[in-house]
Amino acid sequence: MSESPAPYRVLARKYRPQTFGELIGQDAMVQTLGNAIRRGRLAHAFLMTGVRGVGKTSTARLIAKALNCIGLDGQGGPTIDPCGICEPCKAIAEGRHIDVVEMDAASHTGVDDVREIIEAVRYAAVSARYKIYIIDEVHMLSKNAFNALLKTLEEPPAHVKFLFATTEVNKVPVTVLSRCQRFDLRRIPADLLATHFQHVVDEEKVSAESEALALIARAAEGSARDGLSILDQAIAHAGTEEGGVTAVQVREMLGLSDRGAVRRLFALLLSGDAPAVLTALAEQHALGVEPAALFRGLLEAVHGVTRAKAGGAPDPAQSVEERAALEEWAGKLGHATLHRLWQLLLKGLGEVETTAMPMEAAEMALLRVVHAGTLPDPGELLRRLQSGEPMPAVDNAAPMASGAPTMAAKPVARVPETFPGLIEGIASRHAHLAQQLHDYASLVRYAPPELAIHPKRPIDGNIAKALGEVFPIDWQVALTDQPCEPTLREQELAAKAAAEREILDSPVVAAIRSAFPGAELIEDERSIA
């Protein structure tokens, strides 16, 4: 009689880390544990926290193996590299070691469950070096259970170690946290996940496109377990097709939009071609892409362009074509434009996710983005109002972008008459520099093209070059220690303090403070509709 085939093990269980070397993305924690073990500075309680699927419970089991491993010759001590062959290592890996007790706090929340542990810790380990208690989702314990555990947790017997895991560390009492050595496990970067998934498909003898694995890595949101579950589904979805796991199949399975399609839609939004935008949206909807997923893709595009403009490191999971497109847009779009696009798309996503008519809401939101390009920039309007310049006419037929978007049109090269006006004039193109000049620059002399300031703190960037990009004259900027005015921020704070003193000194408020000695003056920042 032939033996029945072994039951299938899902990838998330089959490829659970068995050594610290297989634990991806947590190098800092592994180094700390390794140093503690080598120096004999082992805490009596460890707390692993982080999002789902980053290896909290796996890490607890690895620590149990590291503390109880006896090596191939049976004489070994605690090590950061457990052999995985000795009986303690095998028993712990298989979940059958009598001295390593795992408890799910989600189903054992009461004080009686903790009392069993308190009673058992008094007895020495049966066969291991340490008796270890692994409590998963420890935040689910009741208040009384935590209180019952405190004394034992603070002064446990030398042969006992506690290993806690939780996804919601904020729900763990501070009294417990203070008694544990805490490790915050990081989300695993998408490029590391994609590399790990490539190793898995190689081991499984399954072919997979690198773009497909990158899509799965992004969808996993830093969780190895979630990613392996998606990969399992993708392999089943591909079936016996010769191409293996493809990016097209993964997008179809997850309801994702083709990133190339997102970039084309983003370009149409910038061009102001409303009919083409609606057509592209309908095409994606017909392919099964949810409107919310499309908006998330557009938001990712805006975020990618903004990071490229700010000089951020590119996402290693992006294709060469995607990086080139983002860098091209970063050269054309201003910060004000990108911030406005982000806010409009974010508002649109919220509407799409909460309405009963997501497709209609998506159309209206995208049309709002298109027509936002015909509106004058608020900063430009304010500048014109203050300077008395004529207001620009709004062209209802104008596109959002012609090479570069109308929203990011350069300010008129008329030099402001005041230093505050100068700062406001460069804010749309050099927001960071404008903020630094506002907060740290004390004015000594302002007589364009001359500008002399006393910086209270170092100011980044070439000030003269930045001013010249907005107001093209030959600026001469001097940094000096001469007597100067307070910075604009200091002036604002002084004005605010004076206003507060005036209010506090008024008879009515003085009477109120006399009647209520503890009363304080607070600023109400709520907007009035």
XYZ file of C-alpha atoms in Angstrom:
529
model
C 0.000 0.000 0.000
C 1.491 3.314 -1.095
C 1.966 6.045 1.454
C -0.284 9.086 1.209
C 1.517 12.253 0.108
C 2.546 14.686 2.827
C 0.029 17.506 3.305
C 0.887 20.779 1.617
C 2.517 23.399 3.838
C 1.815 26.992 2.942
C 4.867 29.069 2.071
C 4.513 31.281 5.138
C 5.057 28.218 7.372
C 7.479 26.359 5.148
C 9.884 29.302 4.930
C 9.599 30.531 8.520
C 13.133 31.523 9.655
C 14.986 28.712 11.440
C 18.140 30.740 12.139
C 18.879 34.388 12.801
C 20.633 34.474 9.437
C 17.302 33.737 7.730
C 15.541 36.563 9.622
C 15.510 39.320 7.005
C 15.453 43.032 7.692
C 16.237 42.899 11.439
C 20.023 43.213 11.479
C 20.170 45.688 14.391
C 18.194 43.404 16.677
C 20.269 40.340 15.736
C 23.492 42.239 16.452
C 22.222 43.368 19.878
C 21.142 39.843 20.806
C 24.412 38.378 19.592
C 26.446 40.796 21.721
C 24.258 40.123 24.771
C 24.654 36.344 24.421
C 28.416 36.513 23.886
C 28.908 38.764 26.918
C 26.473 36.892 29.139
C 24.266 39.981 29.558
C 20.928 38.278 28.982
C 17.758 40.028 30.087
C 15.134 38.000 31.926
C 12.315 39.306 29.717
C 12.200 40.339 26.058
C 9.422 42.198 24.241
C 9.176 42.006 20.427
C 6.890 44.554 18.807
C 6.098 45.464 15.214
C 3.476 45.083 12.508
C 2.117 41.691 11.522
C 4.385 39.253 9.756
C 7.782 40.818 10.440
C 8.992 37.907 12.582
C 8.033 38.592 16.203
C 6.982 35.046 17.142
C 9.703 33.555 14.938
C 12.257 35.714 16.752
C 10.962 34.508 20.124
C 11.395 30.883 19.042
C 14.875 31.626 17.711
C 15.833 33.190 21.037
C 14.526 30.070 22.795
C 16.721 27.930 20.544
C 19.722 30.237 21.009
C 19.466 30.039 24.813
C 18.935 26.270 24.995
C 21.161 24.961 22.189
C 23.749 22.444 23.407
C 25.575 21.990 20.101
C 26.501 18.857 18.198
C 28.664 17.546 21.041
C 26.090 18.295 23.723
C 28.485 20.634 25.542
C 27.650 23.955 23.867
C 26.303 27.049 25.603
C 23.993 29.887 24.548
C 24.812 31.052 21.030
C 23.441 33.443 18.428
C 23.947 30.628 15.876
C 22.000 27.611 17.239
C 22.930 24.407 15.486
C 19.374 23.318 14.682
C 20.470 19.672 15.022
C 20.683 18.997 18.747
C 17.593 17.689 20.524
C 16.615 21.027 22.169
C 16.819 22.819 18.809
C 14.740 20.158 17.052
C 12.140 20.002 19.816
C 11.731 23.777 19.947
C 11.447 24.017 16.142
C 8.741 21.320 16.184
C 6.906 22.938 19.112
C 7.223 19.920 21.429
C 9.844 20.999 23.964
C 8.452 20.598 27.465
C 10.386 23.592 28.834
C 9.371 26.036 26.085
C 5.755 26.998 26.652
C 3.856 29.070 24.085
C 0.648 30.825 25.067
C -1.703 32.876 22.920
C -2.848 35.762 25.111
C -5.769 36.410 22.763
C -7.432 33.199 24.002
C -5.890 33.125 27.504
C -6.564 36.615 28.798
C -7.482 35.993 32.421
C -5.630 36.084 35.690
C -6.086 32.310 36.138
C -4.017 31.666 33.003
C -1.207 33.835 34.340
C -1.464 32.236 37.775
C -0.595 28.867 36.199
C 2.613 30.401 34.863
C 3.437 31.956 38.231
C 3.054 28.586 39.936
C 5.124 26.757 37.310
C 8.128 29.113 37.262
C 9.120 27.959 40.753
C 10.166 24.582 39.363
C 13.400 24.091 37.477
C 13.499 23.200 33.805
C 13.079 19.488 33.081
C 15.702 19.075 30.362
C 16.659 22.514 29.064
C 19.035 25.197 30.279
C 16.198 27.721 30.578
C 12.461 27.384 31.043
C 10.996 29.809 28.500
C 7.499 31.275 28.269
C 6.501 32.753 24.897
C 3.329 34.845 25.176
C 1.992 36.001 21.806
C -0.231 39.099 21.494
C 0.589 39.906 25.103
C -1.390 43.174 24.935
C -4.580 41.064 25.069
C -3.999 40.107 28.706
C -6.445 41.680 31.133
C -5.386 44.364 33.603
C -5.601 41.902 36.485
C -3.509 39.377 34.567
C -0.776 41.962 33.979
C -0.826 42.951 37.648
C -0.514 39.328 38.714
C 2.488 38.870 36.413
C 4.406 41.965 37.549
C 6.216 40.604 40.600
C 7.298 37.402 38.883
C 8.348 39.390 35.808
C 10.514 41.714 37.882
C 12.288 38.996 39.897
C 11.963 35.684 38.055
C 14.084 32.658 38.988
C 17.419 32.484 37.181
C 16.252 29.538 35.071
C 13.223 31.382 33.588
C 13.000 33.725 30.573
C 9.893 35.528 29.322
C 9.470 36.331 25.614
C 6.545 38.589 24.703
C 5.264 39.499 21.225
C 2.706 42.168 20.365
C 1.449 44.257 17.466
C 0.026 46.942 19.780
C 2.737 47.895 22.242
C 0.784 50.991 23.275
C -1.687 48.683 25.043
C 1.002 47.057 27.190
C 1.216 48.704 30.643
C 4.293 50.841 31.238
C 4.997 48.786 34.354
C 5.475 45.738 32.117
C 7.454 47.580 29.452
C 9.917 48.861 32.060
C 10.718 45.280 33.064
C 11.484 44.068 29.520
C 14.247 44.507 26.989
C 12.336 45.844 24.013
C 13.011 45.173 20.330
C 11.075 47.085 17.692
C 11.070 44.922 14.581
C 11.050 47.046 11.455
C 8.900 46.709 8.378
C 10.911 44.766 5.821
C 11.897 46.936 2.815
C 10.265 46.005 -0.487
C 13.597 45.251 -2.198
C 14.566 42.748 0.540
C 11.150 41.112 0.309
C 11.423 40.817 -3.472
C 14.862 39.171 -3.099
C 13.453 36.791 -0.498
C 10.517 35.897 -2.746
C 12.937 35.195 -5.607
C 14.742 32.720 -3.331
C 11.405 31.091 -2.443
C 10.262 30.626 -6.062
C 13.685 29.241 -6.951
C 13.347 26.699 -4.137
C 9.810 25.869 -5.251
C 10.965 25.414 -8.887
C 8.498 28.078 -10.052
C 9.311 30.803 -12.563
C 8.252 34.350 -11.754
C 8.826 37.728 -13.364
C 10.860 40.156 -11.272
C 8.150 42.800 -11.739
C 5.554 40.355 -10.375
C 7.645 39.770 -7.260
C 8.123 43.538 -6.869
C 4.342 44.018 -7.020
C 3.836 41.353 -4.348
C 6.540 42.954 -2.195
C 4.770 46.322 -2.367
C 1.393 44.773 -1.593
C 2.895 43.029 1.469
C 3.559 46.442 3.104
C 6.650 45.253 4.946
C 5.221 41.904 6.115
C 7.039 38.745 5.041
C 4.101 36.545 6.048
C 1.575 38.618 4.080
C 3.892 38.602 1.080
C 4.364 34.830 1.170
C 0.595 34.350 1.428
C 0.114 36.545 -1.654
C 2.900 34.662 -3.448
C 1.204 31.366 -2.589
C -1.998 32.675 -4.128
C -0.155 33.999 -7.192
C 1.466 30.604 -7.834
C -1.945 28.936 -7.585
C -3.429 31.622 -9.842
C -0.760 31.013 -12.478
C -1.569 27.289 -12.488
C 0.342 25.335 -15.091
C 0.823 28.174 -17.560
C 4.276 28.221 -19.132
C 4.970 31.841 -18.189
C 4.825 31.129 -14.467
C 3.889 34.051 -12.214
C 3.603 37.186 -14.335
C 3.079 40.825 -13.426
C -0.153 40.865 -15.442
C -1.557 37.968 -13.409
C -0.545 39.565 -10.104
C -2.188 42.866 -11.046
C -5.326 41.026 -12.063
C -5.333 38.982 -8.859
C -4.786 41.989 -6.578
C -6.918 44.425 -8.562
C -3.903 46.665 -9.185
C -3.530 49.059 -12.051
C -0.625 48.727 -14.448
C 1.959 51.264 -13.238
C 2.467 52.279 -16.843
C -1.261 52.986 -17.085
C -1.053 55.074 -13.897
C 1.781 57.122 -15.387
C -0.212 57.673 -18.581
C -3.233 58.797 -16.575
C -1.021 61.098 -14.501
C 0.331 62.671 -17.695
C -3.225 63.191 -18.970
C -4.160 64.919 -15.713
C -1.247 67.315 -16.098
C -2.121 68.010 -19.729
C -5.689 68.959 -18.784
C -7.262 66.579 -21.330
C -10.535 65.868 -19.531
C -12.086 63.551 -22.187
C -8.895 61.466 -22.351
C -8.795 61.258 -18.525
C -12.362 59.929 -18.401
C -11.616 57.431 -21.181
C -8.486 56.154 -19.417
C -10.420 55.792 -16.154
C -13.150 53.798 -17.912
C -10.567 51.514 -19.533
C -8.972 50.719 -16.189
C -12.383 50.108 -14.614
C -13.261 47.705 -17.443
C -10.043 45.787 -16.686
C -11.239 45.277 -13.114
C -9.146 47.966 -11.439
C -10.958 49.499 -8.488
C -11.124 53.332 -8.513
C -9.576 53.447 -5.027
C -6.596 51.384 -6.227
C -6.155 53.771 -9.151
C -6.126 56.780 -6.836
C -3.543 55.093 -4.626
C -1.400 54.571 -7.710
C -1.707 58.269 -8.611
C -0.793 59.243 -5.052
C 2.267 56.981 -5.258
C 3.217 58.767 -8.482
C 2.933 62.207 -6.848
C 4.930 60.965 -3.858
C 7.597 59.527 -6.153
C 7.902 62.792 -8.104
C 8.132 64.798 -4.875
C 10.849 62.518 -3.485
C 12.775 62.772 -6.745
C 12.511 66.567 -6.634
C 13.703 66.618 -3.028
C 16.705 64.457 -3.924
C 15.480 61.365 -2.086
C 16.951 57.953 -2.857
C 14.973 56.142 -5.578
C 12.874 53.102 -4.751
C 14.945 50.061 -5.783
C 11.717 48.263 -6.747
C 10.966 50.849 -9.453
C 11.701 50.096 -13.080
C 14.147 52.204 -15.105
C 11.245 53.650 -17.127
C 9.375 54.658 -13.983
C 12.408 56.365 -12.472
C 13.038 58.288 -15.692
C 9.419 59.477 -15.828
C 9.449 60.597 -12.187
C 12.708 62.493 -12.636
C 11.356 64.214 -15.765
C 8.224 65.365 -13.931
C 10.330 66.429 -10.948
C 12.185 68.818 -13.248
C 8.949 70.366 -14.528
C 6.653 70.482 -11.511
C 7.044 72.899 -8.626
C 6.595 72.035 -4.959
C 3.338 74.003 -4.763
C 1.940 72.036 -7.701
C 2.883 68.695 -6.189
C 1.418 69.593 -2.796
C -1.836 70.679 -4.445
C -1.989 67.485 -6.515
C -1.419 65.420 -3.375
C -4.210 67.154 -1.478
C -6.661 66.893 -4.377
C -5.973 63.199 -4.966
C -6.023 62.405 -1.254
C -9.415 64.094 -0.947
C -10.591 62.183 -3.998
C -9.448 58.866 -2.492
C -11.440 59.564 0.659
C -14.543 60.321 -1.401
C -14.136 57.194 -3.535
C -13.715 54.957 -0.477
C -16.759 56.318 1.375
C -19.322 56.895 -1.344
C -21.961 54.501 -2.652
C -20.952 55.469 -6.223
C -17.159 55.047 -6.380
C -16.863 55.291 -10.167
C -18.845 58.530 -10.338
C -16.873 59.927 -7.408
C -13.617 59.005 -9.160
C -14.677 60.848 -12.328
C -15.660 63.959 -10.407
C -12.442 63.920 -8.372
C -10.221 63.563 -11.453
C -12.097 66.338 -13.255
C -11.533 68.516 -10.195
C -7.806 67.841 -10.526
C -7.889 68.724 -14.232
C -9.705 72.021 -13.734
C -7.630 72.983 -10.697
C -4.893 73.834 -13.189
C -6.979 76.719 -14.581
C -7.140 78.446 -11.201
C -4.504 81.019 -10.216
C -2.108 80.000 -7.475
C -3.288 81.386 -4.081
C 0.189 82.665 -3.255
C 0.361 84.494 -6.570
C -3.070 86.019 -5.989
C -2.029 87.277 -2.553
C 1.180 88.747 -3.937
C -0.691 90.578 -6.672
C -3.249 91.896 -4.213
C -0.511 93.231 -1.947
C 1.439 94.810 -4.810
C -1.613 96.232 -6.585
C -0.931 94.331 -9.829
C -3.873 93.421 -12.097
C -5.409 90.014 -11.443
C -4.843 87.331 -14.103
C -7.773 86.149 -16.178
C -8.830 82.523 -15.798
C -8.842 80.560 -19.052
C -11.451 77.828 -18.630
C -10.094 75.998 -21.654
C -6.466 76.101 -20.568
C -4.732 72.787 -19.823
C -3.044 72.054 -16.536
C 0.287 71.573 -18.208
C 1.962 72.423 -21.459
C 5.410 71.074 -20.923
C 5.030 72.250 -17.300
C 1.715 72.720 -15.482
C -0.041 76.051 -15.329
C -0.285 75.570 -11.557
C 3.512 75.897 -11.357
C 3.847 79.042 -13.438
C 6.842 81.141 -12.414
C 6.134 84.304 -10.419
C 6.371 87.613 -12.223
C 9.956 88.895 -11.987
C 9.058 92.047 -10.084
C 11.234 92.433 -7.008
C 9.174 92.888 -3.806
C 9.612 96.143 -1.918
C 10.047 94.470 1.471
C 12.036 91.594 2.921
C 8.860 89.734 4.011
C 7.552 90.133 0.461
C 10.791 88.653 -0.885
C 10.436 85.594 1.351
C 6.834 85.132 0.286
C 7.804 85.515 -3.365
C 10.306 82.637 -3.319
C 8.190 80.312 -1.148
C 6.510 78.522 -4.076
C 9.840 77.430 -5.617
C 12.153 77.371 -2.597
C 9.903 76.587 0.348
C 12.681 75.284 2.611
C 14.906 78.324 2.045
C 11.954 80.683 2.539
C 11.177 79.027 5.876
C 14.804 79.355 7.003
C 14.963 83.047 6.040
C 11.703 83.625 7.911
C 12.822 81.834 11.085
C 16.582 82.439 11.280
C 17.521 85.527 9.185
C 17.735 88.898 10.971
C 17.570 91.703 8.423
C 20.484 94.152 8.321
C 19.844 95.810 4.951
C 17.328 95.266 2.141
C 17.989 97.373 -0.973
C 17.659 95.128 -4.046
C 19.867 93.833 -5.492
C 21.620 94.113 -2.105
C 20.591 91.937 0.809
C 22.457 91.790 4.111
C 21.327 89.451 6.875
C 22.585 88.066 10.164
C 21.737 84.333 10.322
C 20.864 83.167 13.843
C 21.403 79.589 12.598
C 23.153 78.205 9.490
C 21.016 78.549 6.337
C 21.218 75.819 3.702
C 21.661 76.514 0.014
C 22.898 79.336 -2.211
C 20.673 82.286 -1.300
C 21.747 84.536 -4.189
C 21.208 81.780 -6.754
C 17.759 80.924 -5.400
C 16.690 84.590 -5.385
C 17.988 84.996 -8.928
C 15.906 82.056 -10.148
C 12.723 83.797 -9.034
C 13.705 87.469 -9.444
C 16.384 87.533 -12.179
C 18.663 90.367 -11.093
C 22.290 90.256 -9.971
C 21.716 89.655 -6.267
C 24.480 90.520 -3.815
C 23.883 88.674 -0.562
C 26.041 89.396 2.488
C 26.095 87.519 5.796
C 27.155 89.908 8.563
C 27.289 90.389 12.339
C 26.138 94.032 12.201
C 23.196 95.238 14.345
C 19.992 93.857 12.921
C 16.245 93.519 13.329
C 14.664 90.520 15.029
C 13.822 87.658 12.702
C 10.309 87.592 11.265
C 9.481 84.647 13.508
C 10.741 86.557 16.565
C 8.617 89.532 15.541
C 5.541 87.310 15.174
C 6.121 85.706 18.580
C 6.629 89.134 20.191
C 3.412 90.424 18.616
C 1.552 87.368 19.829
C 2.946 87.774 23.355
C 1.957 91.455 23.360
C -1.552 90.567 22.252
C -1.797 87.979 25.017
C -0.578 90.486 27.619
C -3.164 93.007 26.437
C -5.921 90.410 26.814
C -4.697 89.268 30.230
C -4.482 92.878 31.456
C -8.052 93.696 30.414
C -10.439 94.189 33.379
C -12.796 91.396 32.313
C -10.078 88.765 31.979
C -8.390 89.981 35.171
C -11.678 89.497 37.029
C -12.087 85.992 35.580
C -8.551 85.006 36.591
C -9.161 86.377 40.057
C -12.315 84.250 40.401
C -10.661 81.199 38.839
C -6.949 81.225 39.849
C -6.093 78.182 37.735
C -7.553 79.613 34.518
C -5.237 79.829 31.506
C -5.446 81.689 28.215
C -5.410 79.243 25.281
C -5.602 79.835 21.562
C -8.648 78.446 19.764
C -7.392 77.244 16.383
C -10.762 75.990 15.154
C -11.854 77.469 11.848
C -15.190 79.253 11.692
C -17.425 78.159 8.818
